[in-house]
Amino acid sequence: DADVTQTPRNRITKTGKRIMLECSQTKGHDRMYWYRQDPGLGLRLIYYSFDVKDINKGEISDGYSVSRQAQAKFSLSLESAIPNQTALYFCATSDLRTGDTGELFFGEGSRLTVL
Amino acid sequence: QKEVEQDPGPLSVPEGAIVSLNCTYSNSAFQYFMWYRQYSRKGPELLMYTYSSGNKEDGRFTAQVDKSSKYISLFIRDSQPSDSATYLCAMSNNNDMRFGAGTRLTVKP
């Protein structure tokens, strides 16, 4: 089983719909992240959380919200999806020891299409 | 200007070739420099990381960092078809991490 699991892996939705992407991890890491990947733009940070009571905005948080339900669970919500949120979304984890060095552990991605 | 610039390619080489992948950056505060490898339909995986300037070698892979020029490189020797993937550079300082757009590499048998 994957250490970082994302659901759903693929989702097609319509403009204005609420969407939730879920992430769970078995690595025991405290830090969790949500990124989006777009061709030509690379990975951009949406939100991150260093523990259950800590939530921080990233580079591109507008239009998104997150919830850290437990150490192992971090979900990303699009309250009212729009077409330019069509992208590949990645959840990632790191621990305190390696977080600053840049070692992130990624899930396999959730491909979201907003029509 | 983007904070991290990386040529997206695509780059196609024959098996056995030496591959050079590069990134430039603008923020002199970056201290950790990473290369991630991403296979198709998978998440990125850390390949190598380097702290500050210098070289680091791991098997067929060598990472170089030149902070004075704000330039990092990844060299792959004796490239194999299994090296076909997208390579993303990344750099960080105190939890502020930035990624390049990724270079798509194909190694042909």
PDB file of N, CA, C and O in Angstrom, chain A residues 9 31 35 37 40-43 50 59 90 100-104 106-108, chain B residues 2 32 34 36 38 41-44 46 49 88 92 95 97-101:
ATOM      1  N   ARG A   9      -8.557   9.615  -7.496  1.00  0.00           N
ATOM      2  CA  ARG A   9      -7.409   9.758  -8.403  1.00  0.00           C
ATOM      3  C   ARG A   9      -7.788  10.593  -9.621  1.00  0.00           C
ATOM      4  O   ARG A   9      -6.955  11.290 -10.197  1.00  0.00           O
ATOM      5  N   ARG A  31       4.084  16.907   9.112  1.00  0.00           N
ATOM      6  CA  ARG A  31       3.872  17.970   8.134  1.00  0.00           C
ATOM      7  C   ARG A  31       3.171  17.430   6.893  1.00  0.00           C
ATOM      8  O   ARG A  31       3.567  16.397   6.342  1.00  0.00           O
ATOM      9  N   TYR A  35      -0.198  20.592  -3.110  1.00  0.00           N
ATOM     10  CA  TYR A  35       0.371  21.288  -4.259  1.00  0.00           C
ATOM     11  C   TYR A  35      -0.533  21.077  -5.464  1.00  0.00           C
ATOM     12  O   TYR A  35      -1.245  20.083  -5.564  1.00  0.00           O
ATOM     13  N   GLN A  37      -0.074  21.011  -9.807  1.00  0.00           N
ATOM     14  CA  GLN A  37       0.922  20.959 -10.871  1.00  0.00           C
ATOM     15  C   GLN A  37       0.251  21.300 -12.192  1.00  0.00           C
ATOM     16  O   GLN A  37      -0.743  20.675 -12.571  1.00  0.00           O
ATOM     17  N   GLY A  40       4.267  23.643 -17.490  1.00  0.00           N
ATOM     18  CA  GLY A  40       5.005  24.888 -17.639  1.00  0.00           C
ATOM     19  C   GLY A  40       5.129  25.718 -16.380  1.00  0.00           C
ATOM     20  O   GLY A  40       5.886  26.681 -16.347  1.00  0.00           O
ATOM     21  N   LEU A  41       4.383  25.330 -15.338  1.00  0.00           N
ATOM     22  CA  LEU A  41       4.412  26.113 -14.093  1.00  0.00           C
ATOM     23  C   LEU A  41       4.992  25.322 -12.925  1.00  0.00           C
ATOM     24  O   LEU A  41       5.261  25.890 -11.875  1.00  0.00           O
ATOM     25  N   GLY A  42       5.132  24.046 -13.091  1.00  0.00           N
ATOM     26  CA  GLY A  42       5.688  23.235 -12.016  1.00  0.00           C
ATOM     27  C   GLY A  42       4.720  23.060 -10.863  1.00  0.00           C
ATOM     28  O   GLY A  42       3.499  23.191 -11.011  1.00  0.00           O
ATOM     29  N   LEU A  43       5.266  22.739  -9.714  1.00  0.00           N
ATOM     30  CA  LEU A  43       4.477  22.533  -8.510  1.00  0.00           C
ATOM     31  C   LEU A  43       4.362  23.839  -7.734  1.00  0.00           C
ATOM     32  O   LEU A  43       5.359  24.499  -7.469  1.00  0.00           O
ATOM     33  N   PHE A  50       1.727  21.978   9.743  1.00  0.00           N
ATOM     34  CA  PHE A  50       2.834  21.362  10.462  1.00  0.00           C
ATOM     35  C   PHE A  50       2.360  20.473  11.614  1.00  0.00           C
ATOM     36  O   PHE A  50       3.141  19.700  12.145  1.00  0.00           O
ATOM     37  N   GLU A  59       1.428  29.601  -1.662  1.00  0.00           N
ATOM     38  CA  GLU A  59       1.593  30.578  -2.739  1.00  0.00           C
ATOM     39  C   GLU A  59       0.276  30.917  -3.450  1.00  0.00           C
ATOM     40  O   GLU A  59       0.062  32.044  -3.880  1.00  0.00           O
ATOM     41  N   PHE A  90      -1.372  17.315  -5.826  1.00  0.00           N
ATOM     42  CA  PHE A  90      -0.563  16.377  -5.064  1.00  0.00           C
ATOM     43  C   PHE A  90      -0.611  16.713  -3.586  1.00  0.00           C
ATOM     44  O   PHE A  90      -0.474  17.878  -3.191  1.00  0.00           O
ATOM     45  N   ASP A 100      13.130  20.567   6.369  1.00  0.00           N
ATOM     46  CA  ASP A 100      13.878  21.722   5.920  1.00  0.00           C
ATOM     47  C   ASP A 100      14.830  21.386   4.789  1.00  0.00           C
ATOM     48  O   ASP A 100      15.235  22.276   4.037  1.00  0.00           O
ATOM     49  N   THR A 101      15.216  20.132   4.659  1.00  0.00           N
ATOM     50  CA  THR A 101      16.124  19.773   3.568  1.00  0.00           C
ATOM     51  C   THR A 101      15.379  19.599   2.258  1.00  0.00           C
ATOM     52  O   THR A 101      15.992  19.458   1.215  1.00  0.00           O
ATOM     53  N   GLY A 102      14.069  19.556   2.333  1.00  0.00           N
ATOM     54  CA  GLY A 102      13.310  19.473   1.100  1.00  0.00           C
ATOM     55  C   GLY A 102      12.816  18.100   0.737  1.00  0.00           C
ATOM     56  O   GLY A 102      12.310  17.905  -0.354  1.00  0.00           O
ATOM     57  N   GLU A 103      12.968  17.127   1.633  1.00  0.00           N
ATOM     58  CA  GLU A 103      12.505  15.793   1.255  1.00  0.00           C
ATOM     59  C   GLU A 103      11.011  15.671   1.521  1.00  0.00           C
ATOM     60  O   GLU A 103      10.575  15.515   2.661  1.00  0.00           O
ATOM     61  N   LEU A 104      10.275  15.763   0.476  1.00  0.00           N
ATOM     62  CA  LEU A 104       8.838  15.582   0.526  1.00  0.00           C
ATOM     63  C   LEU A 104       8.483  14.221  -0.041  1.00  0.00           C
ATOM     64  O   LEU A 104       9.112  13.740  -0.971  1.00  0.00           O
ATOM     65  N   PHE A 106       5.439  12.333  -1.819  1.00  0.00           N
ATOM     66  CA  PHE A 106       4.233  12.683  -2.541  1.00  0.00           C
ATOM     67  C   PHE A 106       3.310  11.488  -2.719  1.00  0.00           C
ATOM     68  O   PHE A 106       3.760  10.339  -2.843  1.00  0.00           O
ATOM     69  N   GLY A 107       2.003  11.791  -2.775  1.00  0.00           N
ATOM     70  CA  GLY A 107       1.041  10.805  -3.229  1.00  0.00           C
ATOM     71  C   GLY A 107       1.093  10.702  -4.744  1.00  0.00           C
ATOM     72  O   GLY A 107       1.919  11.335  -5.403  1.00  0.00           O
ATOM     73  N   GLU A 108       0.195   9.910  -5.302  1.00  0.00           N
ATOM     74  CA  GLU A 108       0.222   9.669  -6.746  1.00  0.00           C
ATOM     75  C   GLU A 108      -0.588  10.690  -7.538  1.00  0.00           C
ATOM     76  O   GLU A 108      -0.622  10.629  -8.755  1.00  0.00           O
TER      77      GLU A 108
ATOM     78  N   LYS B   2      10.322  34.274 -13.259  1.00  0.00           N
ATOM     79  CA  LYS B   2      10.040  33.243 -12.294  1.00  0.00           C
ATOM     80  C   LYS B   2      11.201  33.123 -11.319  1.00  0.00           C
ATOM     81  O   LYS B   2      12.352  33.366 -11.661  1.00  0.00           O
ATOM     82  N   TYR B  32      19.056  24.788   0.344  1.00  0.00           N
ATOM     83  CA  TYR B  32      18.960  23.377  -0.007  1.00  0.00           C
ATOM     84  C   TYR B  32      18.508  23.265  -1.458  1.00  0.00           C
ATOM     85  O   TYR B  32      17.583  23.964  -1.880  1.00  0.00           O
ATOM     86  N   MET B  34      17.478  20.537  -4.549  1.00  0.00           N
ATOM     87  CA  MET B  34      17.014  19.179  -4.740  1.00  0.00           C
ATOM     88  C   MET B  34      16.719  18.884  -6.198  1.00  0.00           C
ATOM     89  O   MET B  34      16.425  19.792  -6.986  1.00  0.00           O
ATOM     90  N   TYR B  36      14.055  16.194  -8.049  1.00  0.00           N
ATOM     91  CA  TYR B  36      13.024  15.179  -7.938  1.00  0.00           C
ATOM     92  C   TYR B  36      12.832  14.539  -9.310  1.00  0.00           C
ATOM     93  O   TYR B  36      12.941  15.201 -10.343  1.00  0.00           O
ATOM     94  N   GLN B  38      10.010  12.367 -11.574  1.00  0.00           N
ATOM     95  CA  GLN B  38       8.582  12.063 -11.639  1.00  0.00           C
ATOM     96  C   GLN B  38       8.294  11.213 -12.868  1.00  0.00           C
ATOM     97  O   GLN B  38       8.409  11.679 -14.005  1.00  0.00           O
ATOM     98  N   ARG B  41       2.297   9.555 -14.502  1.00  0.00           N
ATOM     99  CA  ARG B  41       1.166   9.165 -13.662  1.00  0.00           C
ATOM    100  C   ARG B  41       1.585   8.835 -12.222  1.00  0.00           C
ATOM    101  O   ARG B  41       0.890   8.086 -11.512  1.00  0.00           O
ATOM    102  N   LYS B  42       2.722   9.371 -11.807  1.00  0.00           N
ATOM    103  CA  LYS B  42       3.195   9.156 -10.442  1.00  0.00           C
ATOM    104  C   LYS B  42       3.525  10.495  -9.796  1.00  0.00           C
ATOM    105  O   LYS B  42       3.652  11.519 -10.458  1.00  0.00           O
ATOM    106  N   GLY B  43       3.679  10.487  -8.475  1.00  0.00           N
ATOM    107  CA  GLY B  43       4.142  11.669  -7.785  1.00  0.00           C
ATOM    108  C   GLY B  43       5.649  11.793  -7.851  1.00  0.00           C
ATOM    109  O   GLY B  43       6.350  10.806  -8.088  1.00  0.00           O
ATOM    110  N   PRO B  44       6.188  12.983  -7.657  1.00  0.00           N
ATOM    111  CA  PRO B  44       7.644  13.160  -7.661  1.00  0.00           C
ATOM    112  C   PRO B  44       8.291  12.407  -6.490  1.00  0.00           C
ATOM    113  O   PRO B  44       7.699  12.267  -5.432  1.00  0.00           O
ATOM    114  N   LEU B  46      12.149  12.220  -4.402  1.00  0.00           N
ATOM    115  CA  LEU B  46      13.446  12.867  -4.240  1.00  0.00           C
ATOM    116  C   LEU B  46      14.553  11.988  -4.799  1.00  0.00           C
ATOM    117  O   LEU B  46      14.677  10.822  -4.434  1.00  0.00           O
ATOM    118  N   TYR B  49      19.756  15.578  -2.984  1.00  0.00           N
ATOM    119  CA  TYR B  49      19.732  16.934  -2.468  1.00  0.00           C
ATOM    120  C   TYR B  49      21.142  17.348  -2.071  1.00  0.00           C
ATOM    121  O   TYR B  49      21.978  16.519  -1.718  1.00  0.00           O
ATOM    122  N   LEU B  88      12.454  17.480 -11.885  1.00  0.00           N
ATOM    123  CA  LEU B  88      12.125  18.795 -11.338  1.00  0.00           C
ATOM    124  C   LEU B  88      13.227  19.235 -10.389  1.00  0.00           C
ATOM    125  O   LEU B  88      13.606  18.500  -9.485  1.00  0.00           O
ATOM    126  N   SER B  92      15.083  25.349  -1.421  1.00  0.00           N
ATOM    127  CA  SER B  92      14.346  25.781  -0.240  1.00  0.00           C
ATOM    128  C   SER B  92      15.219  26.530   0.742  1.00  0.00           C
ATOM    129  O   SER B  92      16.444  26.420   0.737  1.00  0.00           O
ATOM    130  N   ASN B  95      11.663  26.280   5.083  1.00  0.00           N
ATOM    131  CA  ASN B  95      10.328  25.824   4.708  1.00  0.00           C
ATOM    132  C   ASN B  95       9.739  26.537   3.500  1.00  0.00           C
ATOM    133  O   ASN B  95       8.589  26.304   3.148  1.00  0.00           O
ATOM    134  N   MET B  97       9.858  26.452  -0.132  1.00  0.00           N
ATOM    135  CA  MET B  97      10.386  25.631  -1.220  1.00  0.00           C
ATOM    136  C   MET B  97       9.758  26.042  -2.536  1.00  0.00           C
ATOM    137  O   MET B  97       8.562  26.268  -2.627  1.00  0.00           O
ATOM    138  N   ARG B  98      10.597  26.119  -3.556  1.00  0.00           N
ATOM    139  CA  ARG B  98      10.133  26.471  -4.902  1.00  0.00           C
ATOM    140  C   ARG B  98      10.611  25.404  -5.883  1.00  0.00           C
ATOM    141  O   ARG B  98      11.739  24.938  -5.797  1.00  0.00           O
ATOM    142  N   PHE B  99       9.724  25.088  -6.820  1.00  0.00           N
ATOM    143  CA  PHE B  99      10.034  24.075  -7.814  1.00  0.00           C
ATOM    144  C   PHE B  99      10.197  24.698  -9.194  1.00  0.00           C
ATOM    145  O   PHE B  99       9.514  25.686  -9.528  1.00  0.00           O
ATOM    146  N   GLY B 100      11.054  24.092 -10.002  1.00  0.00           N
ATOM    147  CA  GLY B 100      11.094  24.409 -11.417  1.00  0.00           C
ATOM    148  C   GLY B 100       9.934  23.732 -12.134  1.00  0.00           C
ATOM    149  O   GLY B 100       9.236  22.889 -11.555  1.00  0.00           O
ATOM    150  N   ALA B 101       9.736  24.074 -13.398  1.00  0.00           N
ATOM    151  CA  ALA B 101       8.611  23.527 -14.164  1.00  0.00           C
ATOM    152  C   ALA B 101       8.826  22.074 -14.549  1.00  0.00           C
ATOM    153  O   ALA B 101       7.872  21.380 -14.892  1.00  0.00           O
TER     154      ALA B 101
END
